[in-house]
Every structure is written in structure tokens, then in C-alpha cells.
Coordinates of C-alpha atoms in Angstrom, one line a residue:
M16 CA 43.0 -61.3 44.0
T17 CA 41.2 -60.4 40.8
V18 CA 42.4 -59.6 37.3
A19 CA 39.7 -58.9 34.7
T20 CA 40.5 -59.1 31.0
D21 CA 38.2 -58.9 28.0
N22 CA 37.9 -62.7 27.8
M23 CA 38.3 -64.0 31.3
V24 CA 38.7 -63.3 35.0
E25 CA 41.4 -64.9 37.0
I26 CA 40.3 -65.5 40.6
E27 CA 40.9 -67.9 43.3
K28 CA 38.8 -71.0 42.6
V29 CA 35.3 -70.7 44.2
P30 CA 33.6 -73.5 46.1
Y31 CA 30.6 -75.6 45.5
P32 CA 28.2 -74.4 48.3
A33 CA 26.8 -76.6 51.0
S34 CA 23.6 -74.8 50.5
D35 CA 22.3 -71.5 49.0
T36 CA 23.6 -69.8 52.1
S37 CA 27.0 -71.3 52.6
V38 CA 29.9 -68.8 52.8
D39 CA 33.0 -70.7 53.8
Q40 CA 33.1 -74.1 52.2
Q41 CA 35.9 -75.5 50.1
N42 CA 35.9 -76.4 46.5
A43 CA 37.6 -79.4 44.9
S44 CA 41.0 -77.6 45.0
G45 CA 40.6 -76.7 48.7
A46 CA 40.5 -73.0 47.9
K47 CA 38.5 -70.8 50.2
H48 CA 35.3 -69.1 49.2
V49 CA 35.6 -65.8 47.4
D50 CA 34.2 -62.8 49.3
L51 CA 31.8 -61.4 46.6
G52 CA 31.3 -58.2 48.5
Q53 CA 35.1 -57.6 48.5
L54 CA 35.3 -58.6 44.8
A55 CA 32.5 -56.1 43.9
Q56 CA 34.6 -53.4 45.6
E57 CA 37.8 -54.4 43.8
L58 CA 36.0 -54.5 40.4
D59 CA 34.0 -51.3 41.2
V60 CA 30.7 -53.1 40.6
D61 CA 27.4 -52.3 42.3
P62 CA 25.7 -55.7 42.6
R63 CA 22.2 -54.3 42.9
K64 CA 22.5 -52.0 39.9
L65 CA 24.1 -54.9 38.0
M66 CA 21.2 -57.2 38.9
W67 CA 18.7 -54.6 37.6
K68 CA 20.7 -54.2 34.4
I69 CA 20.6 -57.9 33.8
D70 CA 17.0 -58.2 34.7
V71 CA 15.9 -55.5 32.3
R72 CA 17.9 -56.9 29.4
L73 CA 17.1 -60.6 29.9
V74 CA 13.7 -61.3 31.5
P75 CA 11.3 -59.1 29.6
M76 CA 12.6 -60.3 26.2
L77 CA 12.2 -63.9 27.2
C78 CA 8.7 -63.3 28.6
I79 CA 7.6 -61.7 25.3
L80 CA 9.2 -64.5 23.3
Y81 CA 7.4 -67.2 25.2
L82 CA 4.2 -65.3 25.4
M83 CA 4.1 -65.3 21.6
A84 CA 5.1 -69.0 21.5
F85 CA 2.4 -70.1 23.9
L86 CA -0.2 -67.9 22.2
D87 CA 0.6 -69.3 18.8
R88 CA 0.5 -72.8 20.2
V89 CA -2.9 -72.6 22.1
N90 CA -4.8 -70.1 20.0
I91 CA -6.3 -73.1 18.1
A92 CA -8.6 -73.5 21.1
N93 CA -9.9 -70.0 20.5
A94 CA -10.1 -70.5 16.7
A95 CA -12.1 -73.7 17.2
L96 CA -15.0 -71.6 18.7
F97 CA -15.0 -69.3 15.6
G98 CA -15.9 -71.9 13.0
M99 CA -12.5 -73.6 12.3
K100 CA -13.9 -77.1 13.0
K101 CA -16.7 -76.7 10.5
D102 CA -14.6 -75.0 7.8
L103 CA -11.9 -77.7 7.9
D104 CA -14.3 -80.6 8.5
I105 CA -12.7 -81.7 11.8
Q106 CA -15.9 -82.2 13.7
I107 CA -15.8 -85.9 12.8
G108 CA -14.6 -88.2 15.6
N109 CA -11.3 -87.1 17.2
R110 CA -9.9 -85.1 14.4
Y111 CA -9.5 -82.0 16.5
N112 CA -7.7 -83.9 19.2
V113 CA -5.3 -85.5 16.6
A114 CA -4.5 -82.0 15.3
L115 CA -3.5 -81.0 18.9
T116 CA -1.5 -84.2 19.4
I117 CA 0.6 -84.0 16.3
F118 CA 2.2 -80.8 17.6
F119 CA 3.9 -82.7 20.4
V120 CA 5.7 -85.3 18.4
P121 CA 8.5 -83.0 17.0
Y122 CA 8.2 -80.8 20.1
I123 CA 9.3 -83.6 22.3
L124 CA 12.0 -85.0 20.1
C125 CA 13.7 -81.7 19.3
E126 CA 14.1 -80.1 22.7
V127 CA 17.5 -81.5 23.8
P128 CA 19.1 -81.0 20.4
S129 CA 17.7 -77.5 20.4
N130 CA 19.5 -76.6 23.6
M131 CA 22.7 -78.0 22.2
L132 CA 22.3 -75.9 19.1
M133 CA 21.6 -72.8 21.2
K134 CA 24.9 -73.3 23.1
K135 CA 26.7 -73.6 19.7
L136 CA 25.0 -70.8 17.8
R137 CA 24.3 -68.5 20.8
P138 CA 20.9 -67.4 22.1
H139 CA 20.6 -64.1 20.2
I140 CA 20.8 -66.1 16.9
W141 CA 19.0 -69.3 17.7
L142 CA 16.0 -68.1 19.6
P143 CA 14.9 -65.4 17.0
I144 CA 15.3 -68.0 14.2
C145 CA 12.9 -70.3 16.1
M146 CA 10.6 -67.5 16.8
F147 CA 10.4 -66.2 13.2
S148 CA 9.8 -69.8 12.1
F149 CA 6.8 -70.5 14.3
G150 CA 5.4 -67.1 13.6
L151 CA 5.5 -67.8 9.8
I152 CA 4.0 -71.3 10.4
T153 CA 1.2 -69.7 12.4
C154 CA 0.3 -67.4 9.5
L155 CA 0.2 -70.4 7.2
Q156 CA -2.1 -72.1 9.7
G157 CA -4.6 -69.3 8.9
I158 CA -4.8 -70.1 5.2
V159 CA -5.0 -73.9 5.2
Q160 CA -7.9 -75.3 3.3
N161 CA -8.4 -78.8 4.7
Y162 CA -7.6 -81.1 7.6
S163 CA -4.3 -82.4 6.1
G164 CA -3.0 -78.8 5.8
L165 CA -3.8 -78.2 9.5
L166 CA -2.0 -81.4 10.5
A167 CA 1.1 -80.3 8.5
T168 CA 1.3 -76.8 10.0
R169 CA 0.7 -78.2 13.5
F170 CA 3.6 -80.6 13.0
F171 CA 6.1 -78.0 11.9
L172 CA 4.8 -75.6 14.5
G173 CA 5.9 -78.1 17.2
M174 CA 9.3 -78.4 15.6
A175 CA 9.8 -74.7 15.5
E176 CA 8.6 -74.1 19.1
A177 CA 10.7 -77.0 20.6
G178 CA 13.6 -74.7 21.5
M179 CA 11.6 -72.0 23.2
F180 CA 10.7 -73.2 26.6
P181 CA 13.8 -75.3 27.6
G182 CA 16.1 -72.8 25.8
C183 CA 14.7 -69.9 27.9
F184 CA 14.9 -71.8 31.1
Y185 CA 18.5 -72.9 30.3
L186 CA 19.5 -69.3 29.6
I187 CA 17.9 -67.9 32.8
A188 CA 19.7 -70.7 34.8
M189 CA 23.0 -69.6 33.4
W190 CA 22.5 -66.0 34.6
Y191 CA 21.2 -66.3 38.2
V192 CA 22.3 -68.1 41.3
R193 CA 19.7 -70.4 42.9
S194 CA 18.5 -68.0 45.5
E195 CA 17.8 -65.4 42.8
A196 CA 16.3 -67.7 40.2
Q197 CA 12.7 -68.4 41.3
K198 CA 11.3 -64.9 40.8
R199 CA 12.8 -64.8 37.4
Y200 CA 11.6 -68.2 36.5
S201 CA 8.1 -67.4 37.6
F202 CA 8.0 -64.0 36.0
F203 CA 9.1 -65.7 32.7
F204 CA 6.6 -68.6 33.2
S205 CA 3.9 -66.0 33.9
S206 CA 4.0 -65.2 30.2
T207 CA 2.1 -68.5 29.8
T208 CA -0.7 -67.3 32.0
L209 CA -0.7 -63.9 30.4
A210 CA -0.9 -65.5 27.0
G211 CA -3.9 -67.5 28.1
G212 CA -5.7 -64.4 29.3
F213 CA -4.5 -62.2 26.5
G214 CA -5.4 -64.9 24.0
G215 CA -9.0 -64.8 25.1
L216 CA -9.3 -61.0 24.9
L217 CA -7.5 -60.9 21.6
A218 CA -9.6 -63.7 20.1
S219 CA -12.8 -61.9 21.2
A220 CA -11.6 -58.8 19.4
I221 CA -10.2 -60.4 16.3
G222 CA -13.3 -62.6 16.0
L223 CA -15.2 -59.4 15.1
L224 CA -13.2 -59.4 11.8
D225 CA -15.2 -62.4 10.8
G226 CA -16.0 -62.1 7.0
K227 CA -13.5 -59.4 6.3
R228 CA -11.7 -59.9 3.0
G229 CA -13.5 -63.2 2.7
Y230 CA -11.8 -64.7 5.7
H231 CA -13.6 -66.1 8.7
G232 CA -12.7 -64.9 12.2
W233 CA -10.6 -68.0 13.1
R234 CA -8.3 -67.4 10.1
W235 CA -7.6 -63.8 11.3
I236 CA -6.7 -65.1 14.7
F237 CA -3.8 -67.1 13.2
I238 CA -2.7 -64.6 10.6
I239 CA -2.6 -61.5 12.9
E240 CA -0.9 -63.3 15.8
G241 CA 1.6 -64.9 13.4
V242 CA 2.6 -61.7 11.7
A243 CA 3.1 -60.0 15.1
T244 CA 5.4 -62.9 16.1
C245 CA 7.5 -62.5 12.9
V246 CA 7.9 -58.8 13.4
I247 CA 9.0 -59.2 17.1
A248 CA 11.4 -62.0 16.1
L249 CA 13.3 -59.6 13.8
A250 CA 13.8 -57.1 16.5
F251 CA 14.9 -59.8 19.0
F252 CA 17.9 -60.6 16.9
F253 CA 19.3 -57.4 18.3
L254 CA 17.8 -57.5 21.8
I255 CA 18.2 -61.0 23.2
V256 CA 21.3 -61.4 25.3
D257 CA 23.8 -64.3 25.1
F258 CA 25.3 -66.3 28.0
P259 CA 27.2 -64.3 30.6
E260 CA 30.6 -65.1 29.1
D261 CA 29.6 -63.4 25.9
A262 CA 27.4 -60.6 27.1
K263 CA 28.4 -57.4 25.3
F264 CA 26.0 -55.2 27.2
L265 CA 28.1 -55.7 30.4
T266 CA 31.5 -54.2 31.0
V267 CA 34.6 -56.4 31.5
N268 CA 34.4 -56.1 35.3
E269 CA 30.7 -56.7 35.4
R270 CA 31.2 -60.0 33.4
A271 CA 33.9 -60.9 35.8
Y272 CA 31.7 -60.4 38.8
V273 CA 28.8 -62.3 37.4
K274 CA 31.0 -65.3 36.5
A275 CA 32.5 -65.3 40.0
K276 CA 29.1 -65.2 41.6
L277 CA 27.7 -68.0 39.5
A278 CA 30.8 -70.1 40.1
A279 CA 30.4 -69.7 43.8
D280 CA 26.9 -71.1 43.6
V281 CA 27.3 -74.1 41.2
G282 CA 31.0 -74.2 40.1
D283 CA 32.5 -73.3 36.8
S284 CA 30.0 -73.2 34.0
Q285 CA 32.5 -74.6 31.4
Q286 CA 30.8 -72.7 28.7
N287 CA 33.6 -73.1 26.3
Q288 CA 33.9 -76.9 27.0
K289 CA 32.6 -78.9 24.0
T290 CA 29.7 -81.1 24.9
T291 CA 30.4 -84.7 23.8
V292 CA 28.1 -87.7 23.4
Q293 CA 29.7 -89.1 26.6
D294 CA 28.8 -85.9 28.5
V295 CA 25.2 -86.3 27.4
L296 CA 25.0 -90.0 28.3
E297 CA 26.5 -89.2 31.7
V298 CA 23.5 -86.9 32.4
F299 CA 21.1 -89.7 31.4
R300 CA 22.8 -92.0 33.9
D301 CA 21.6 -89.7 36.8
Y302 CA 18.3 -91.2 38.2
K303 CA 17.3 -87.7 39.4
L304 CA 16.9 -86.7 35.8
Y305 CA 14.0 -89.1 35.5
L306 CA 12.4 -88.0 38.8
A307 CA 12.6 -84.4 37.5
G308 CA 10.9 -85.5 34.3
F309 CA 7.9 -87.1 36.1
M310 CA 7.6 -84.1 38.4
Y311 CA 7.0 -81.9 35.3
F312 CA 5.1 -84.6 33.4
G313 CA 2.5 -84.9 36.1
L314 CA 1.6 -81.3 35.9
I315 CA 1.8 -80.9 32.1
V316 CA -1.1 -83.3 31.5
P317 CA -3.7 -81.2 33.5
A318 CA -2.0 -77.9 32.5
Y319 CA -2.3 -78.5 28.8
G320 CA -5.8 -80.0 29.3
Y321 CA -6.8 -76.7 30.9
A322 CA -5.0 -74.5 28.2
Y323 CA -6.6 -76.4 25.3
F324 CA -10.0 -77.1 26.6
A325 CA -10.9 -74.3 29.1
P326 CA -12.7 -72.3 26.4
T327 CA -14.8 -75.4 25.6
V328 CA -15.5 -76.2 29.2
I329 CA -16.5 -72.6 29.9
N330 CA -18.7 -72.6 26.8
Q331 CA -20.5 -75.7 28.1
L332 CA -21.5 -73.6 31.2
G333 CA -23.9 -71.7 29.0
Y334 CA -21.9 -68.7 27.7
S335 CA -21.9 -67.4 24.2
T336 CA -18.7 -67.5 22.1
I337 CA -17.7 -63.9 22.9
Q338 CA -18.6 -64.3 26.6
T339 CA -16.6 -67.6 26.7
Q340 CA -13.5 -65.8 25.5
L341 CA -13.9 -63.0 28.1
H342 CA -14.7 -65.5 30.9
S343 CA -11.5 -67.4 30.1
V344 CA -9.4 -64.4 31.1
P345 CA -9.9 -64.1 34.9
P346 CA -8.6 -67.6 35.9
W347 CA -5.3 -66.9 33.9
V348 CA -5.0 -63.6 35.8
A349 CA -5.4 -65.4 39.1
A350 CA -2.7 -67.9 38.0
W351 CA -0.3 -65.0 37.3
G352 CA -0.9 -63.5 40.7
A353 CA -0.4 -66.8 42.5
S354 CA 2.8 -67.5 40.5
M355 CA 4.4 -64.2 41.3
T356 CA 3.4 -64.3 44.9
S357 CA 4.7 -67.9 45.5
S358 CA 7.9 -67.1 43.7
I359 CA 8.7 -64.2 46.0
F360 CA 8.2 -66.3 49.1
S361 CA 10.0 -69.3 47.6
D362 CA 13.1 -67.2 46.9
Y363 CA 12.9 -65.6 50.3
F364 CA 12.8 -68.9 52.2
R365 CA 15.1 -70.5 49.6
H366 CA 12.8 -73.5 49.4
R367 CA 10.7 -75.1 46.7
Y368 CA 9.2 -78.4 47.8
L369 CA 6.5 -77.2 50.2
F370 CA 5.4 -74.5 47.8
T371 CA 4.9 -76.8 44.9
M372 CA 3.1 -79.3 47.1
S373 CA 0.7 -76.7 48.4
L374 CA -0.1 -75.3 45.0
T375 CA -0.6 -78.7 43.4
T376 CA -3.0 -79.5 46.3
I377 CA -5.1 -76.4 45.4
A378 CA -5.3 -77.7 41.8
I379 CA -6.4 -81.1 43.0
V380 CA -9.2 -79.5 45.1
G381 CA -10.3 -77.7 41.9
F382 CA -10.5 -80.9 40.0
G383 CA -12.4 -82.6 42.9
I384 CA -15.0 -79.8 42.8
L385 CA -15.4 -80.1 39.1
L386 CA -15.9 -83.9 39.4
G387 CA -18.5 -83.5 42.1
E388 CA -20.5 -80.4 41.1
H389 CA -22.5 -80.4 37.9
H390 CA -25.3 -77.9 38.5
N391 CA -24.0 -74.7 40.1
V392 CA -22.2 -72.7 37.3
N393 CA -20.6 -70.3 39.7
I394 CA -19.0 -73.0 41.8
Q395 CA -17.8 -74.8 38.6
Y396 CA -16.3 -71.5 37.3
A397 CA -14.6 -70.9 40.7
A398 CA -13.1 -74.4 40.5
L399 CA -11.4 -73.4 37.2
F400 CA -9.6 -70.7 39.1
L401 CA -8.2 -73.2 41.6
C402 CA -7.0 -75.5 38.8
A403 CA -5.4 -72.7 36.8
L404 CA -3.6 -71.0 39.7
G405 CA -2.5 -74.3 41.3
L406 CA -1.0 -75.8 38.1
Y407 CA 0.5 -72.7 36.6
A408 CA 2.1 -71.4 39.8
S409 CA 3.5 -74.8 40.7
M410 CA 5.1 -75.6 37.3
P411 CA 7.8 -72.9 37.3
I412 CA 8.8 -73.8 40.8
I413 CA 9.4 -77.4 39.8
V414 CA 11.4 -76.5 36.7
C415 CA 13.5 -73.9 38.6
W416 CA 14.2 -76.3 41.5
T417 CA 15.4 -79.1 39.2
T418 CA 17.2 -77.0 36.6
T419 CA 19.2 -75.1 39.1
N420 CA 20.2 -78.3 40.8
F421 CA 22.0 -79.2 37.6
A422 CA 25.4 -77.4 37.4
G423 CA 27.4 -76.5 34.3
H424 CA 26.4 -75.8 30.8
S425 CA 26.3 -79.4 29.5
R426 CA 24.4 -80.9 32.5
R427 CA 22.0 -78.0 32.8
G428 CA 21.3 -77.8 29.0
V429 CA 20.7 -81.5 28.6
G430 CA 18.8 -81.7 31.9
A431 CA 16.5 -78.8 31.2
G432 CA 15.9 -80.0 27.6
W433 CA 15.1 -83.5 28.6
Q434 CA 12.9 -82.6 31.5
V435 CA 10.7 -80.3 29.4
G436 CA 10.8 -82.8 26.4
F437 CA 9.8 -85.8 28.5
G438 CA 7.2 -83.7 30.4
N439 CA 5.5 -82.6 27.2
I440 CA 4.7 -86.2 26.4
G441 CA 1.9 -85.3 28.8
G442 CA 0.6 -82.9 26.2
I443 CA -0.3 -85.9 24.0
I444 CA -2.3 -87.4 26.9
A445 CA -4.0 -84.1 27.6
T446 CA -5.2 -83.7 24.0
F447 CA -7.3 -86.8 24.4
S448 CA -8.5 -86.1 27.9
F449 CA -11.4 -83.9 26.9
L450 CA -13.4 -85.5 24.2
A451 CA -16.6 -84.0 22.7
T452 CA -18.4 -87.2 23.6
D453 CA -17.7 -86.5 27.3
A454 CA -19.4 -83.1 27.4
P455 CA -20.7 -81.4 29.4
R456 CA -19.4 -83.2 32.5
F457 CA -15.9 -84.2 31.2
T458 CA -15.5 -86.7 34.0
K459 CA -12.6 -88.5 32.3
G460 CA -10.7 -85.3 31.7
Y461 CA -11.0 -84.0 35.3
S462 CA -10.1 -87.5 36.7
I463 CA -7.0 -87.7 34.5
G464 CA -5.9 -84.2 35.6
L465 CA -6.4 -85.1 39.3
A466 CA -4.5 -88.4 39.0
F467 CA -1.5 -86.9 37.2
A468 CA -1.3 -84.0 39.7
V469 CA -1.0 -86.6 42.4
L470 CA 1.8 -88.3 40.4
S471 CA 3.7 -85.0 40.3
M472 CA 3.4 -84.7 44.1
I473 CA 4.7 -88.2 44.6
S474 CA 7.6 -87.6 42.3
C475 CA 8.5 -84.3 44.0
T476 CA 8.6 -86.1 47.4
M477 CA 10.8 -88.8 46.0
Y478 CA 13.1 -86.2 44.5
L479 CA 13.4 -84.3 47.8
I480 CA 14.2 -87.5 49.7
C481 CA 16.9 -88.5 47.2
T482 CA 18.6 -85.2 46.9
Q483 CA 18.6 -84.7 50.7
W484 CA 20.0 -88.2 51.1
E485 CA 22.8 -87.4 48.7
N486 CA 23.5 -84.1 50.6
R487 CA 23.8 -86.1 53.9
Q488 CA 26.2 -88.6 52.2
R489 CA 28.4 -85.7 51.1
D490 CA 28.3 -84.1 54.5
K491 CA 29.9 -87.3 55.8
G492 CA 32.7 -86.9 53.3
I493 CA 31.6 -89.9 51.1
G494 CA 33.0 -89.6 47.6
I495 CA 35.8 -87.2 48.4
E496 CA 38.5 -89.8 48.1
Q497 CA 37.4 -90.8 44.6
W498 CA 37.0 -87.2 43.7
E499 CA 40.7 -86.4 44.5
R500 CA 41.8 -89.0 42.0
L501 CA 40.0 -87.3 39.1
S502 CA 41.8 -85.2 36.6
D503 CA 41.2 -81.4 36.5
D504 CA 39.2 -81.8 33.3
E505 CA 37.0 -84.4 34.9
K506 CA 36.4 -82.2 38.0
A507 CA 35.5 -79.3 35.8
K508 CA 32.9 -81.3 34.0
A509 CA 31.4 -82.8 37.1
G510 CA 29.1 -79.9 37.9
D511 CA 26.6 -81.0 40.6
K512 CA 28.3 -84.5 40.8
S513 CA 31.0 -82.8 42.9
P514 CA 31.0 -84.0 46.5
Y515 CA 31.2 -80.3 47.5
F516 CA 27.9 -79.5 45.7
R517 CA 24.7 -79.5 47.8
Y518 CA 21.3 -79.8 46.3
G519 CA 18.6 -77.3 47.1
S520 CA 15.2 -78.3 48.5

């Protein structure tokens, strides 16, 4: 049944599953489902040990990578409290908000092209190049002398970081089946919450260097964090793994098993198939892509609003600069705990929708409290916990749900890149949500966060209805007749458009 070689594994074609739990469906060729337990025995592979081996080599590296990316992106919020606004004369009007906004212009535009380049150059080359670039730019951000210099570094920082988030999600999706993915996605995404908490602690420590060698504390925040990023990037050239088809840390038989397992979940990855302009346009003809974009977009607005302005909001509660940095840590820790807990249960029940709806509701409650309570500092601070854990635990579930519902390298790469790119348009809105003139109540910022969270919930509901409707149509056999008339090459490229594929909920 199986023959493993150095470049490929020949097996009976595996099916597109009716769900995450299907075991005996047929694929486009009518071949029966491959028994993965039997295949593991024939290839002498222990699935549990193999999973651990993959987890150790893949997930921690991507977590560190994105932790540094997010830290370098949002540390400007910490730097602003250590004199940056005064030194660079950006206290006038909305200059600070513009400096935040300009980051998102190249960040949004470069995300899909970045995923295409990663497929071509391979992850272990492309991701460290991006990482070294944004680390170097962060260092330069620490030596700028005026507002124009800050704008220039923020622009190029957005360009360098564009490939990080969608690239990492794309890579994770190509390694795990849907029932395994959520824990890994959330563990990866938790690096965002850890960066938020770690950033506050680090800034409070680095801030003590204020005046050393003639540099103010805010400059040291950028310089030290940027240098650390560059050093890690050099090591990651040797540590980050490529796609399963090229993974040299696996044996031939282990690669064969992984490829067979992934094919059983979402069909052949078509990693060696060249992505054409027509392939990209075909993805953009899928209405579900736009629903996925709005699902993420709705949470990005309040999430970035929190990441960029939480230190300012906490400072307005009456804390000193150092106390503000320290008080910004606990909500991020709570968000990490909520994210990991929800991911475990989401994978266990193989369900996403109810989890993201529940968590987003918690964030909405937090915004509601902040809108209504203006006197009790403890209640306001507690509401920040609700906002952070609701938003940052829900986001990885949404991206995992939609990304793994795209099958094949091309559709998944384009889909993940576009969803994150479109979603990050919300970052532009977020940067103008909390204006200095709105302090200390920030009514507009909290209202915007609440409204966009509701938009995300509506989009999630529409996405669920549409995907389940498509599943029911396929259960009735609709589309199979047209499918049989397609060429083998067209079937191989179809991915989740196959009538034998079933979308997860």
C-alpha cells in the first residue's frame, strides 16, 4: 500500500473528509480512505512521538518570532510614556496617531505577496530575512531625531513585518490537520499577549536606563529590543522548519506519514504546483474569503486599540509611569490563560463558532463597563481584563477556523494573507480611536471597539450559515456531476472547492 522515497510517498488517494471525524468517505477518484493507524505501522512511525517532534521544532520558534515582531510593533506605546512625544515634538495634534497609522499602509499591501514569496523561497529563508529587517529598523527607530524620521521608520517597519503573522499561520496550517490546529494556533497567537505583558515589564526596566550615554529611556527601548530581534533572526535561519514536503528534520517515512495525514484532512497540498494569477483570482471569487476578512477585521480594531492605548488608559487611572507599565501586564496574562484554555476545549469539541462568540461577548461586556463607569478605578481596571482576554482569545480561533477551511497551498496562502491583510485595515481605524482630546473617558474609543466587536460576531454567524449550507448541498450530491468532468489537474487545484470537502464549524 505504501512506498516511501526521498521525494514522495505513493499511496492510495485519500479523501476529502465529510467532517473532522469522517473515516470512510471517498475522494474525487473514488478511492477509499487510508487507514492512518495501519499506515503508521507499515512506515514504523509513532504518531504521538512524531507530533511531539513537530511541535518542538515548529511552534516555539514561530512563537518567539512573532513575540519579537509584535513587541517591536507596539513598543512605541511604552516609549511614548518615557518622553518620546516631547523629544520628537509629536504632542501637536494627531501626530502620534499618524505615526501609528503609517505602519499599516505597507503592512496591509504586502501580506499576500509575502506569503507567495515564502512559498517560493521557503520559510527558513524568508521569515528570518523579514525578522532581521524589522529588528534593524526598530534599532533605527531608537536614533531618529525628528517626526519625519519616525514616520519613515514606522513605514518600513510595516513593510518588514507584513510577512510575519500570515506567514506563520500559513506554515502552521500546512503542518496540522484541523482537529489539531487550534491549540497550536492559540499557543502561537499567545505570543501576542506575552509580548504585551513582557513589553510592559521590559519597558519599566529599560526605562531605568534613562540618560545613560546621553540617550533617553524611550530610545533604549527601541535599541535594545531591536538588537535582540536581529540576533535571534540570525539563529532562526538554522532553526525554522520548512513545509512538510521539505522538512529535513523528519525521516523519509515520517514525511510520508505527515503528507498522508494532511491529505486525508484537506486533500493534496499541491506544494510543487506553481501558483498562477488565475489561481489567485479564483480565491478572490470565493465570497467566504470576504466574510473571513470581516470576522478578523471586526476584532482587529478593538484589539489594536487596546494594544496601542492600554498604557495611556491605565496611566489616566492615576498611576505613575512605572506603575502604569507594571499594571499593563496582568490583563495580558489573563488573555494568555483564556486563549490557551479555550483552544484546548475548541480542539476537543472540534468546534470554533460558539467559542469565538462567547469570548467576543466577554470583550463587549468589558467595553460596556468602561463606557458606563468613570469613577471606580478598580472596576475600570477589571474591565480591561475582560476586553483583553475576550479579544485576544477569540482572534486565533477565528483565524484558525477560516484558514484551515481553505485547502491546498495556493488557496490557503492567498486566503490567510488576504484575511490578515484586510483585517489589519482595522489597525488604521484603531490608531485614531483614542485621541488625547478624548481623555480621560475615551468614550469614542470604547464605542468603536464595542461596535466592531459586534460586526465580527455578525460576520462569524454569516460565515457559519454559509459554510454549513454548502456542506448540506454537498451532502445532497450537488456538484459531483460537474466535478467528474474536470481534469485531474483542475481537481488537484480545487482544494476546499471539491464536493467531497466539508467545512468545519
